[in-house]
PDB file of C-alpha atoms in Angstrom:
ATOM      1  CA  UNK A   1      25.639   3.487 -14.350  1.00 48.00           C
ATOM      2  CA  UNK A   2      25.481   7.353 -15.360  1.00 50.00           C
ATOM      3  CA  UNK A   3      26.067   6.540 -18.629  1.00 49.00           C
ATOM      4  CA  UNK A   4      22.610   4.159 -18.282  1.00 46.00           C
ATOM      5  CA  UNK A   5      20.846   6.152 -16.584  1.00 48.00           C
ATOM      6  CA  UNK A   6      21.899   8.991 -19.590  1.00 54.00           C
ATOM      7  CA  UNK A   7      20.550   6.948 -22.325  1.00 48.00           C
ATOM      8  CA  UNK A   8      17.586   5.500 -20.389  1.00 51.00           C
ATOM      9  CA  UNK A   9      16.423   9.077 -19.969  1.00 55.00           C
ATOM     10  CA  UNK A  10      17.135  10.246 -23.399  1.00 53.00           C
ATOM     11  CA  UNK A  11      14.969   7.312 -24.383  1.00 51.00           C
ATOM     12  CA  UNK A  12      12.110   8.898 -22.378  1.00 51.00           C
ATOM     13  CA  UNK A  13      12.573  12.209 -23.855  1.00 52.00           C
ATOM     14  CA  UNK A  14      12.347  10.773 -27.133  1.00 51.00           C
ATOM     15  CA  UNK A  15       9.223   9.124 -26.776  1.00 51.00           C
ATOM     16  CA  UNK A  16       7.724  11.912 -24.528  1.00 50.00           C
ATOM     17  CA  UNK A  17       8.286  14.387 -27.243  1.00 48.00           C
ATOM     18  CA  UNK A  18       6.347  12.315 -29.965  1.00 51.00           C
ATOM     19  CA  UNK A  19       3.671  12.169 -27.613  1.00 51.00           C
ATOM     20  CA  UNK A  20       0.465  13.646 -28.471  1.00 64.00           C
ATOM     21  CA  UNK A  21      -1.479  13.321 -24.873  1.00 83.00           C
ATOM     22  CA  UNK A  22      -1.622  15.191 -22.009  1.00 87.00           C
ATOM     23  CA  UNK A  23      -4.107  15.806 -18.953  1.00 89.00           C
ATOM     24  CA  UNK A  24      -7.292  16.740 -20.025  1.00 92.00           C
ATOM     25  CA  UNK A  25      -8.776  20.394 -18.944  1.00 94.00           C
ATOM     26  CA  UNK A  26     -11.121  23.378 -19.387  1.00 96.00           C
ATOM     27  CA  UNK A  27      -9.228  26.945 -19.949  1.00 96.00           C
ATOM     28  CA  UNK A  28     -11.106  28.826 -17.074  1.00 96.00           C
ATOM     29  CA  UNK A  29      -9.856  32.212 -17.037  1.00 95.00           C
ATOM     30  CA  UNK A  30      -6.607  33.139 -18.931  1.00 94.00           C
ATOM     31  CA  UNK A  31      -4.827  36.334 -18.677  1.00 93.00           C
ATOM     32  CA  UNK A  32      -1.500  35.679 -20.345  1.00 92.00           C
ATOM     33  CA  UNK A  33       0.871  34.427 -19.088  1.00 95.00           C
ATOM     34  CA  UNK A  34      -1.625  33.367 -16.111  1.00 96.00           C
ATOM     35  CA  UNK A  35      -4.601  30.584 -16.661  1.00 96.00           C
ATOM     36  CA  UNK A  36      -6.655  29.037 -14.305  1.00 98.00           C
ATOM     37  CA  UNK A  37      -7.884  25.430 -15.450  1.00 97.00           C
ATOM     38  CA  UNK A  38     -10.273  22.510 -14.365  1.00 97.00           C
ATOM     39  CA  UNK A  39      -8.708  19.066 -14.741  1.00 96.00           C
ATOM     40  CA  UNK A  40     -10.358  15.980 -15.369  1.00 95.00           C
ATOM     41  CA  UNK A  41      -9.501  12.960 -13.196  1.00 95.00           C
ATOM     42  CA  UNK A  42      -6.392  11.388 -13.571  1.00 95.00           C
ATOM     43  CA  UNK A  43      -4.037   8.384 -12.614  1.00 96.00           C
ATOM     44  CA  UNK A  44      -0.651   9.007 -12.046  1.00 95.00           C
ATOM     45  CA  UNK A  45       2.841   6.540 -11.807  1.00 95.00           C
ATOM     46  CA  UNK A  46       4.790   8.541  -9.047  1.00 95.00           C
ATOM     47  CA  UNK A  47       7.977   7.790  -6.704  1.00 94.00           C
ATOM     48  CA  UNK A  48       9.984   9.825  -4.516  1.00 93.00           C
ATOM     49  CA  UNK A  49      13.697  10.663  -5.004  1.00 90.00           C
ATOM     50  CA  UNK A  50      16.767  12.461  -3.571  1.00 87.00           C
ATOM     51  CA  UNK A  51      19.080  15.065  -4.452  1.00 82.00           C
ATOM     52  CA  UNK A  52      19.524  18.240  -5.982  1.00 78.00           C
ATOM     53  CA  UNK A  53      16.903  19.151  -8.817  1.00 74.00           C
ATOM     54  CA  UNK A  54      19.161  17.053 -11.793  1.00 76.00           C
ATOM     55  CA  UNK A  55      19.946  14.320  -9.549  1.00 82.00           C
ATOM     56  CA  UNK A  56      16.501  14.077  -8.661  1.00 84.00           C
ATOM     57  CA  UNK A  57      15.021  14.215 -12.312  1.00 80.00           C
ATOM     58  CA  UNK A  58      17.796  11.337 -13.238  1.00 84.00           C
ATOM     59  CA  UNK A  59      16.677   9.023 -10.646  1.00 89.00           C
ATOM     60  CA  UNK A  60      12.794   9.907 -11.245  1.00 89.00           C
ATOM     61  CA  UNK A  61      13.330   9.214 -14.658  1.00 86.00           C
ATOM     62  CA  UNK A  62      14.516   6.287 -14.698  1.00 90.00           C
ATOM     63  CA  UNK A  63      12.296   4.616 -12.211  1.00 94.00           C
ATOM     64  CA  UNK A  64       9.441   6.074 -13.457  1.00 92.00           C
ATOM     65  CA  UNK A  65      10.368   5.089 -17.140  1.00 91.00           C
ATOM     66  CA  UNK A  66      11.587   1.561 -15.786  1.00 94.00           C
ATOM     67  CA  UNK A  67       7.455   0.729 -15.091  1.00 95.00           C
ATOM     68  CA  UNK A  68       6.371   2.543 -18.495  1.00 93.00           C
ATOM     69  CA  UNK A  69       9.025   0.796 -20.718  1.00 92.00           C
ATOM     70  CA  UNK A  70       7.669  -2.592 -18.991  1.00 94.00           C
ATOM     71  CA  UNK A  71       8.456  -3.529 -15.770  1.00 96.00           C
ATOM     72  CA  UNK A  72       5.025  -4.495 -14.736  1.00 96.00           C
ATOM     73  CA  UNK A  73       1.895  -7.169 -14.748  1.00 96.00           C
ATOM     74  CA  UNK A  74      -0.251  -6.143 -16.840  1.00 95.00           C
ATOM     75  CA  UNK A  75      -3.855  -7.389 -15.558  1.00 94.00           C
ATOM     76  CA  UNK A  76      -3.993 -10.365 -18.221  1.00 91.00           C
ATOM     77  CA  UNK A  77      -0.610 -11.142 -17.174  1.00 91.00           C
ATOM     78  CA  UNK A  78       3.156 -10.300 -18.754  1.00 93.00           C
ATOM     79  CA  UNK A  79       4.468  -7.024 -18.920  1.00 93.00           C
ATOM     80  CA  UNK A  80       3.023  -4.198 -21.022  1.00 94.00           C
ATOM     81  CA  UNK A  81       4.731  -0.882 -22.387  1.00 93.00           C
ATOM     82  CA  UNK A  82       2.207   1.936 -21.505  1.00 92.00           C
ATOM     83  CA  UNK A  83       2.250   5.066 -24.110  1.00 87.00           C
ATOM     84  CA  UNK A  84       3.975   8.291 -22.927  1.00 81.00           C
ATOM     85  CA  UNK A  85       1.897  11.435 -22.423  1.00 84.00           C
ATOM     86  CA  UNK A  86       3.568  15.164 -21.370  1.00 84.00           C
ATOM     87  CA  UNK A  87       4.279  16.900 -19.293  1.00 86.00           C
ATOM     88  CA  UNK A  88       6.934  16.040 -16.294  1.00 81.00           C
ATOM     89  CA  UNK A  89       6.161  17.349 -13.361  1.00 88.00           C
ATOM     90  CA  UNK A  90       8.326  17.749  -9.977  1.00 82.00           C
ATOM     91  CA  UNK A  91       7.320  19.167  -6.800  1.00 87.00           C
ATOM     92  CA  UNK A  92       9.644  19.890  -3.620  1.00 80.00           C
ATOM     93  CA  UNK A  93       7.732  18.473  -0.834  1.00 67.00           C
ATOM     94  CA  UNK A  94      10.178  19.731   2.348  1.00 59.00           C
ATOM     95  CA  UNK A  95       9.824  23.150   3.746  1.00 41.00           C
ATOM     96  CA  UNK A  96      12.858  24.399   2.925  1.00 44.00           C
ATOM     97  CA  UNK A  97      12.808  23.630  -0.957  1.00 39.00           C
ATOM     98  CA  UNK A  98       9.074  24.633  -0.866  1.00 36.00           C
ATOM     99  CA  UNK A  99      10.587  28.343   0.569  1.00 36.00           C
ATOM    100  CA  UNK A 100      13.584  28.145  -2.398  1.00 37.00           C
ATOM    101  CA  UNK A 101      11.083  27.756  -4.924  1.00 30.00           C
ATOM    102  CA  UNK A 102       8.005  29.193  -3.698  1.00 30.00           C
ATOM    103  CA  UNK A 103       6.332  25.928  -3.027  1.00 32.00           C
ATOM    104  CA  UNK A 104       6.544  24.029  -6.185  1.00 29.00           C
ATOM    105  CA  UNK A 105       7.007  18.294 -14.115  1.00 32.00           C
ATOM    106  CA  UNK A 106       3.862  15.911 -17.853  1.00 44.00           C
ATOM    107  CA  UNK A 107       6.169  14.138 -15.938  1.00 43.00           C
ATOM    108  CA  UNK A 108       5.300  15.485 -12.745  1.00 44.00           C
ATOM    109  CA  UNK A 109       7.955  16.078  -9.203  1.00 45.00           C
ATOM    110  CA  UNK A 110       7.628  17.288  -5.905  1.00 51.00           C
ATOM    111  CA  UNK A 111       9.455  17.472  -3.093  1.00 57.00           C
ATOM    112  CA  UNK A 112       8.488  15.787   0.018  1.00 57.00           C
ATOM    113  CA  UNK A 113      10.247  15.177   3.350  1.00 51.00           C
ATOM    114  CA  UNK A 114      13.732  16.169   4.221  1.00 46.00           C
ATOM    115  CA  UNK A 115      16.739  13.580   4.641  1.00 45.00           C
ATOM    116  CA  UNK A 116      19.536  14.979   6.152  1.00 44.00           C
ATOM    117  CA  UNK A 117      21.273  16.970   3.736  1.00 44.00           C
ATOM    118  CA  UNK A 118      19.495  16.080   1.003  1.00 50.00           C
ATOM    119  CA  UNK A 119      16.169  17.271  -0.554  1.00 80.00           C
ATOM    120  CA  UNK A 120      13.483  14.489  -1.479  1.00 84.00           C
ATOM    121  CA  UNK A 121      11.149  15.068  -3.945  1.00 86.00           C
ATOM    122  CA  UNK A 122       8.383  13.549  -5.954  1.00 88.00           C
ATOM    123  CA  UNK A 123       8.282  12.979  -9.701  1.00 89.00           C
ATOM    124  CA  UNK A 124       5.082  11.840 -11.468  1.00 91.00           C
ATOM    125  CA  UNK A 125       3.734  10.593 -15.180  1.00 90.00           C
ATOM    126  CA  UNK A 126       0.169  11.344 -15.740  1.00 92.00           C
ATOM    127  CA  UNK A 127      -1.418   7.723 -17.636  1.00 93.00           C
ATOM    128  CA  UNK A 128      -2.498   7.661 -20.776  1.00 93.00           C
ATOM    129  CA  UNK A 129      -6.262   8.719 -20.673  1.00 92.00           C
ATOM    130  CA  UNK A 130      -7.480   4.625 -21.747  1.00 93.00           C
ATOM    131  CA  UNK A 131      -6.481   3.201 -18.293  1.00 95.00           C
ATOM    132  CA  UNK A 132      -8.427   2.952 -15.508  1.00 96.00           C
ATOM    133  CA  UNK A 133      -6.898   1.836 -12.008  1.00 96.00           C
ATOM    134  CA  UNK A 134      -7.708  -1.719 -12.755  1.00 96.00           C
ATOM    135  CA  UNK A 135      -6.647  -2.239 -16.301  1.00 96.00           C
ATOM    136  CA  UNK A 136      -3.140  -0.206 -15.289  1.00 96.00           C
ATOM    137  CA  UNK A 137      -0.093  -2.797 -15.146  1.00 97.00           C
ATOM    138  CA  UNK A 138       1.026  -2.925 -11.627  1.00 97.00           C
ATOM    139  CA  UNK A 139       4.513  -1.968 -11.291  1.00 97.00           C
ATOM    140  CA  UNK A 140       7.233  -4.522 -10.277  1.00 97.00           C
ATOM    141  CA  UNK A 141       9.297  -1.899  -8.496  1.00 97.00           C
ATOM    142  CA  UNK A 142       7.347  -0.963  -5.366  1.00 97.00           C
ATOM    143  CA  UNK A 143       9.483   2.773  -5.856  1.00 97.00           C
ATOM    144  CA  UNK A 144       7.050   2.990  -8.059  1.00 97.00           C
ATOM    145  CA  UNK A 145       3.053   3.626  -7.209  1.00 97.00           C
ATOM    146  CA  UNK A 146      -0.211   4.857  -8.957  1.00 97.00           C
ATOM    147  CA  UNK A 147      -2.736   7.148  -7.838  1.00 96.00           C
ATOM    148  CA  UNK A 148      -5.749   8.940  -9.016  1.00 96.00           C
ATOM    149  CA  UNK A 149      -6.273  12.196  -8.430  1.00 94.00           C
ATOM    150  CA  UNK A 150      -9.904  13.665  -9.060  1.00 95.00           C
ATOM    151  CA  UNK A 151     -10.537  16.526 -10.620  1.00 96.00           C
ATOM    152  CA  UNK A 152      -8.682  19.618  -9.647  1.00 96.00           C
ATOM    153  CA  UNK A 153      -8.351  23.268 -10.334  1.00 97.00           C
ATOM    154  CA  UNK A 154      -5.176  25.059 -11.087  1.00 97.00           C
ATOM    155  CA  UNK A 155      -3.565  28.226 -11.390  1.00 98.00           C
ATOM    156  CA  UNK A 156      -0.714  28.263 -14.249  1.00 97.00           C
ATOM    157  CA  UNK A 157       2.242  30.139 -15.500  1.00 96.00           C
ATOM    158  CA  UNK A 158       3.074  29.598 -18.456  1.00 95.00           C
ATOM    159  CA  UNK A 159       6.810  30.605 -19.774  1.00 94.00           C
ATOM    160  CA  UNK A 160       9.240  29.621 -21.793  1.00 91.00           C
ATOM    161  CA  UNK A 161      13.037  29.034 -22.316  1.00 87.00           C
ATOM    162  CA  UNK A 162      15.194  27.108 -19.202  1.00 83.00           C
ATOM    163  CA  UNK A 163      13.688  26.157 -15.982  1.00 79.00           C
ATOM    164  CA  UNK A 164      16.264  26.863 -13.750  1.00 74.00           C
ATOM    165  CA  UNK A 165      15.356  27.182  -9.835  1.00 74.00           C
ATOM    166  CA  UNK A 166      16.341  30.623  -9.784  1.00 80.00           C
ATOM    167  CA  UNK A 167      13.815  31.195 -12.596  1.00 86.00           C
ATOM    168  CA  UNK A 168      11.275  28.899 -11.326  1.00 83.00           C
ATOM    169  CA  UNK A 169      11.278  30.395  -7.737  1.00 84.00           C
ATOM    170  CA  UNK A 170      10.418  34.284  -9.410  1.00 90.00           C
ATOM    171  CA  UNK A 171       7.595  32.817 -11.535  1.00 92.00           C
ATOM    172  CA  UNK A 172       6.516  31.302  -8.854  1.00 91.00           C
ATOM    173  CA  UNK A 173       6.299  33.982  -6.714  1.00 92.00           C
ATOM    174  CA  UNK A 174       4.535  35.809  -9.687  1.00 95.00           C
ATOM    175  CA  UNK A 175       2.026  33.442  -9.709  1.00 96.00           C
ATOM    176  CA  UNK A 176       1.508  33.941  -5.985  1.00 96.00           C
ATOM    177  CA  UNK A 177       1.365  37.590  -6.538  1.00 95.00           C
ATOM    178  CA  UNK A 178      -1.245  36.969  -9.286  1.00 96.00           C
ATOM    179  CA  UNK A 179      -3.296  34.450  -7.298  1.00 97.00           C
ATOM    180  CA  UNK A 180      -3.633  37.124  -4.242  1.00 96.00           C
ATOM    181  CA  UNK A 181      -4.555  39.749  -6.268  1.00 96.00           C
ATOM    182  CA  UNK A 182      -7.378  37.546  -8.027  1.00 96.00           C
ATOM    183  CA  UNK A 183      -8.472  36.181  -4.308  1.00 96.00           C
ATOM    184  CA  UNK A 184      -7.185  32.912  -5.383  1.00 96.00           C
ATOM    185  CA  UNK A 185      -6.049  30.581  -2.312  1.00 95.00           C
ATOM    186  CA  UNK A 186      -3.611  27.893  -3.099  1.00 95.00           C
ATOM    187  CA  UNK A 187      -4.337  24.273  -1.828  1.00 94.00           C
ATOM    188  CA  UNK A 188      -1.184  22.792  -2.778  1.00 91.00           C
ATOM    189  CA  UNK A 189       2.401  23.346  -3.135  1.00 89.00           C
ATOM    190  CA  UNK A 190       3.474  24.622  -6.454  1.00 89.00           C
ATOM    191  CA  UNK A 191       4.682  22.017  -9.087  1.00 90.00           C
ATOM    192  CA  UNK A 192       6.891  22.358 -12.245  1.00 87.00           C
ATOM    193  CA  UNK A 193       5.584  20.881 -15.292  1.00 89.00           C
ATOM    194  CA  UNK A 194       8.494  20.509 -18.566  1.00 84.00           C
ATOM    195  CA  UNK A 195       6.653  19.381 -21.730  1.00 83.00           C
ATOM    196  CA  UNK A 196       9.954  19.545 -24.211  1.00 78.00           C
ATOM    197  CA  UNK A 197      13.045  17.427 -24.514  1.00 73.00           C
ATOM    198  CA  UNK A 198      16.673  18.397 -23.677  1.00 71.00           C
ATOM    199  CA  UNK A 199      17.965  19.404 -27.448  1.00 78.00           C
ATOM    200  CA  UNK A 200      14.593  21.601 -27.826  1.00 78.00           C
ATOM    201  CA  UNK A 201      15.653  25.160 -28.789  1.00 86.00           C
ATOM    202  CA  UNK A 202      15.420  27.620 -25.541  1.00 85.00           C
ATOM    203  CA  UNK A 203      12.544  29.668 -26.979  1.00 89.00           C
ATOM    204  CA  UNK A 204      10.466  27.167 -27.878  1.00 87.00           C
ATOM    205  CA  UNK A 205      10.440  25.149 -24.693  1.00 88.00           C
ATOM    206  CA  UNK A 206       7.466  25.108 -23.020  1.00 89.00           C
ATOM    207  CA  UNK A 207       7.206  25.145 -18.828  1.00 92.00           C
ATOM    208  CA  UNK A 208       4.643  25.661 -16.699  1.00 93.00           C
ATOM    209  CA  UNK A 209       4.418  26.406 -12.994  1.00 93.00           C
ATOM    210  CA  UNK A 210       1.139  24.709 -11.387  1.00 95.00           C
ATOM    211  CA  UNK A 211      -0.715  25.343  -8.164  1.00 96.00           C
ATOM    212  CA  UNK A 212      -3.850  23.704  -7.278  1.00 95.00           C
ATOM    213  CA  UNK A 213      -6.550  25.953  -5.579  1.00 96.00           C
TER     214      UNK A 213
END
């Protein structure tokens, strides 16, 4: 099973990195490594998972990529494989994660409520740009649902090598720092958005933490 759920992910990453989409937006302010941005509208396949931040990502992954590779009903019936688009995002959703890593994938994650000793967490893809919520295939796996979220303002940090949580949680808190010092209040709890593959070279990954205000 690990070793599946190993290659079905790697399989993902693949794809994702010869992707050429991701979310549309307007660069509002940018003070580097800061930027505020205006998203368009957007659908999203999401699902909620447990388990540390890796165990998370692996189960996210697959059941995320499970619906995109073609478990689905497509509108004119059969299945349909649905292009990927960057970046993965994760966001811890239970208090105490949301304290760990200063509220915060794409991909996208976040963490929702607490089950006993385990965190729980929700991973989402952003759709390819064509779909609407009608022509979307409707996922078999019910793990697995779509949403569309208007548009939305964030504020960003952008950095660049691993994404560890201890790394995540002082960016975070940077971009906290940053927002209350611009009179920026947040809305929502932070996210973590990974546009590269595994084997990409440290320096030029590219992460992002995300916070909507």
């Amino acid at each position: 099973m690990r070793l599946f759920m190993t290659f079905f992910t790697l399989l993902f990453l693949i794809e994702t990195a010869m992707a050429t989409e991701e979310p549309k937006y307007n660069v509002i302010k940018k003070s580097a490594p800061f930027e505020l941005r205006a998203y368009a509208p957007k659908i999203i396949a999401e699902t909620i998972v447990y388990g540390d931040l890796d165990e998370a990502s692996s189960a996210g992954f697959k059941l995320i990529a499970d619906y995109i590779f073609g478990n689905n009903i497509a509108p004119a019936g059969g299945n349909e494989k649905i292009s990927m688009t960057a970046p993965v995002t994760m966001e811890a959703t239970t208090n105490k994660q949301s304290k760990k890593i200063s509220m915060t994938a794409p991909v996208s994650m976040a963490k929702a409520d607490g089950q006993g000793e385990f965190n729980q967490w929700r991973m989402h893809f952003v759709m390819p740009s064509e779909y609407t919520m009608d022509t979307l295939p409707k996922p078999n796996n019910p793990a697995v649902t779509l949403r569309e979220i208007p548009n939305s303002n964030y504020a960003v940090y952008l950095f660049s090598w691993f994404a560890g949580e201890e790394k995540v949680t002082q960016k975070t808190n940077e971009l906290l720092v940053w927002m209350k010092s611009n009179n920026i209040t947040p809305t929502g709890k932070p996210e973590l958005a990974r546009y590269n593959p595994p084997w990409t070279l440290p320096f030029l990954r590219r992460n992002e933490i995300m916070i909507a205000y």
